[in-house]
Amino acid sequence: MIHAADIREWRNHNVVDLKGHKIGVLESIYVDTATDESAMATVRIGLPTRQRLAFVPVDEAILGPDYVKVPYAKALVKKAPSVGMDDILPAEAEEAIFHHYDMTYRTGADGERQLARR
């Protein structure tokens, strides 16, 4: 698992799928607001002139010497909900990310967001 405190070390490293296919480049980590544990990463994907940030869970990520391996196929990550390079994840878009990966989405007791960028 990538710890939020370690993001500076892993930012700009390649993100690969289980077969070693490059998905993109690690941009940032989002933590679960209830536990403060790393939950999602944004991965820069697309052509240099049309890049976007796709979300991928990192709870089972494996760190290599110069890559982060996620247990999801490249095609699935590329179809994941995304934001523009300079955009912020809207609260109402969080649930779609969790559903894309068949994960349970839960807000805080008072309806707080589940994800926070670190």
mmCIF file of C-alpha atoms in Angstrom:
data_model
loop_
_atom_site.group_PDB
_atom_site.id
_atom_site.type_symbol
_atom_site.label_atom_id
_atom_site.label_comp_id
_atom_site.label_asym_id
_atom_site.label_seq_id
_atom_site.Cartn_x
_atom_site.Cartn_y
_atom_site.Cartn_z
ATOM 1 C CA MET A 1 0.000 0.000 0.000
ATOM 2 C CA ILE A 2 1.172 3.511 -0.701
ATOM 3 C CA HIS A 3 1.113 5.665 2.397
ATOM 4 C CA ALA A 4 0.060 9.260 1.883
ATOM 5 C CA ALA A 5 3.276 10.430 3.543
ATOM 6 C CA ASP A 6 5.303 8.611 0.867
ATOM 7 C CA ILE A 7 3.590 10.204 -2.138
ATOM 8 C CA ARG A 8 6.509 12.508 -2.899
ATOM 9 C CA GLU A 9 8.682 9.437 -3.456
ATOM 10 C CA TRP A 10 6.212 7.725 -5.776
ATOM 11 C CA ARG A 11 4.792 10.665 -7.711
ATOM 12 C CA ASN A 12 5.678 10.479 -11.432
ATOM 13 C CA HIS A 13 6.432 6.733 -11.251
ATOM 14 C CA ASN A 14 4.771 4.465 -13.782
ATOM 15 C CA VAL A 15 1.559 2.715 -12.802
ATOM 16 C CA VAL A 16 1.257 -0.754 -14.340
ATOM 17 C CA ASP A 17 -1.374 -3.477 -14.346
ATOM 18 C CA LEU A 18 -0.797 -7.071 -13.197
ATOM 19 C CA LYS A 19 0.669 -8.018 -16.585
ATOM 20 C CA GLY A 20 3.139 -5.140 -16.424
ATOM 21 C CA HIS A 21 1.386 -2.998 -19.046
ATOM 22 C CA LYS A 22 1.895 0.703 -18.396
ATOM 23 C CA ILE A 23 -1.355 2.443 -17.538
ATOM 24 C CA GLY A 24 0.042 5.912 -16.888
ATOM 25 C CA VAL A 25 1.954 7.954 -14.320
ATOM 26 C CA LEU A 26 1.092 8.345 -10.626
ATOM 27 C CA GLU A 27 -0.096 11.873 -9.890
ATOM 28 C CA SER A 28 -1.592 11.905 -6.383
ATOM 29 C CA ILE A 29 -3.082 9.854 -3.568
ATOM 30 C CA TYR A 30 -6.538 10.198 -2.043
ATOM 31 C CA VAL A 31 -7.087 8.901 1.485
ATOM 32 C CA ASP A 32 -10.212 7.500 3.076
ATOM 33 C CA THR A 33 -11.418 10.284 5.381
ATOM 34 C CA ALA A 34 -12.618 7.788 8.007
ATOM 35 C CA THR A 35 -9.295 5.955 8.361
ATOM 36 C CA ASP A 36 -6.727 8.337 6.817
ATOM 37 C CA GLU A 37 -5.375 5.327 4.875
ATOM 38 C CA SER A 38 -4.531 5.509 1.184
ATOM 39 C CA ALA A 39 -7.586 4.571 -0.853
ATOM 40 C CA MET A 40 -7.244 5.835 -4.429
ATOM 41 C CA ALA A 41 -4.580 7.175 -6.720
ATOM 42 C CA THR A 42 -4.937 9.398 -9.725
ATOM 43 C CA VAL A 43 -3.062 8.246 -12.794
ATOM 44 C CA ARG A 44 -2.159 10.579 -15.671
ATOM 45 C CA ILE A 45 -3.412 8.939 -18.840
ATOM 46 C CA GLY A 46 -3.988 10.013 -22.424
ATOM 47 C CA LEU A 47 -2.049 11.838 -25.063
ATOM 48 C CA PRO A 48 0.293 14.626 -23.888
ATOM 49 C CA THR A 49 -2.054 17.295 -25.248
ATOM 50 C CA ARG A 50 -5.197 15.670 -23.801
ATOM 51 C CA GLN A 51 -4.208 14.131 -20.492
ATOM 52 C CA ARG A 52 -6.654 13.419 -17.705
ATOM 53 C CA LEU A 53 -6.482 11.902 -14.230
ATOM 54 C CA ALA A 54 -8.150 8.497 -13.841
ATOM 55 C CA PHE A 55 -8.850 7.025 -10.417
ATOM 56 C CA VAL A 56 -7.662 3.574 -9.310
ATOM 57 C CA PRO A 57 -7.808 1.899 -5.874
ATOM 58 C CA VAL A 58 -4.437 1.342 -4.203
ATOM 59 C CA ASP A 59 -5.430 -0.876 -1.282
ATOM 60 C CA GLU A 60 -3.680 -3.852 -2.927
ATOM 61 C CA ALA A 61 -1.010 -1.958 -4.867
ATOM 62 C CA ILE A 62 2.503 -3.386 -5.008
ATOM 63 C CA LEU A 63 5.474 -1.036 -5.022
ATOM 64 C CA GLY A 64 8.386 -1.955 -7.271
ATOM 65 C CA PRO A 65 11.725 -0.229 -7.714
ATOM 66 C CA ASP A 66 10.323 2.254 -10.252
ATOM 67 C CA TYR A 67 6.650 1.395 -10.612
ATOM 68 C CA VAL A 68 3.370 0.944 -8.776
ATOM 69 C CA LYS A 69 1.494 -2.223 -9.762
ATOM 70 C CA VAL A 70 -2.283 -2.221 -9.311
ATOM 71 C CA PRO A 71 -4.505 -5.323 -9.491
ATOM 72 C CA TYR A 72 -6.716 -3.903 -12.232
ATOM 73 C CA ALA A 73 -6.508 -4.285 -16.005
ATOM 74 C CA LYS A 74 -5.272 -1.315 -18.005
ATOM 75 C CA ALA A 75 -8.562 -1.187 -19.954
ATOM 76 C CA LEU A 76 -10.616 -0.976 -16.744
ATOM 77 C CA VAL A 77 -8.530 1.890 -15.348
ATOM 78 C CA LYS A 78 -8.681 3.807 -18.633
ATOM 79 C CA LYS A 79 -12.507 3.608 -18.502
ATOM 80 C CA ALA A 80 -12.609 4.746 -14.858
ATOM 81 C CA PRO A 81 -14.127 8.079 -13.864
ATOM 82 C CA SER A 82 -11.598 10.856 -14.320
ATOM 83 C CA VAL A 83 -11.040 14.575 -13.948
ATOM 84 C CA GLY A 84 -9.055 17.088 -15.970
ATOM 85 C CA MET A 85 -5.454 17.775 -15.062
ATOM 86 C CA ASP A 86 -6.359 20.969 -13.177
ATOM 87 C CA ASP A 87 -9.774 19.872 -11.903
ATOM 88 C CA ILE A 88 -10.875 18.883 -8.415
ATOM 89 C CA LEU A 89 -12.949 15.775 -7.763
ATOM 90 C CA PRO A 90 -16.532 16.919 -7.113
ATOM 91 C CA ALA A 91 -18.141 15.286 -4.052
ATOM 92 C CA GLU A 92 -21.042 13.994 -6.146
ATOM 93 C CA ALA A 93 -18.604 12.112 -8.440
ATOM 94 C CA GLU A 94 -16.994 10.015 -5.687
ATOM 95 C CA GLU A 95 -19.660 7.326 -5.666
ATOM 96 C CA ALA A 96 -19.196 6.595 -9.392
ATOM 97 C CA ILE A 97 -15.511 5.790 -8.822
ATOM 98 C CA PHE A 98 -16.326 3.187 -6.174
ATOM 99 C CA HIS A 99 -19.084 1.642 -8.301
ATOM 100 C CA HIS A 100 -16.729 1.405 -11.299
ATOM 101 C CA TYR A 101 -14.505 -0.933 -9.271
ATOM 102 C CA ASP A 102 -17.438 -2.747 -7.574
ATOM 103 C CA MET A 103 -16.518 -1.273 -4.203
ATOM 104 C CA THR A 104 -18.864 -0.077 -1.470
ATOM 105 C CA TYR A 105 -19.182 3.678 -1.155
ATOM 106 C CA ARG A 106 -19.910 5.124 2.270
ATOM 107 C CA THR A 107 -20.013 8.714 3.383
ATOM 108 C CA GLY A 108 -19.218 9.859 6.905
ATOM 109 C CA ALA A 109 -21.824 9.952 9.650
ATOM 110 C CA ASP A 110 -22.750 13.515 8.720
ATOM 111 C CA GLY A 111 -22.492 12.956 4.957
ATOM 112 C CA GLU A 112 -18.813 13.920 4.670
ATOM 113 C CA ARG A 113 -16.827 12.942 1.622
ATOM 114 C CA GLN A 114 -15.076 9.602 1.670
ATOM 115 C CA LEU A 115 -11.978 10.759 -0.232
ATOM 116 C CA ALA A 116 -9.501 13.548 0.484
ATOM 117 C CA ARG A 117 -6.469 14.384 -1.642
ATOM 118 C CA ARG A 118 -3.023 14.314 -0.032
#
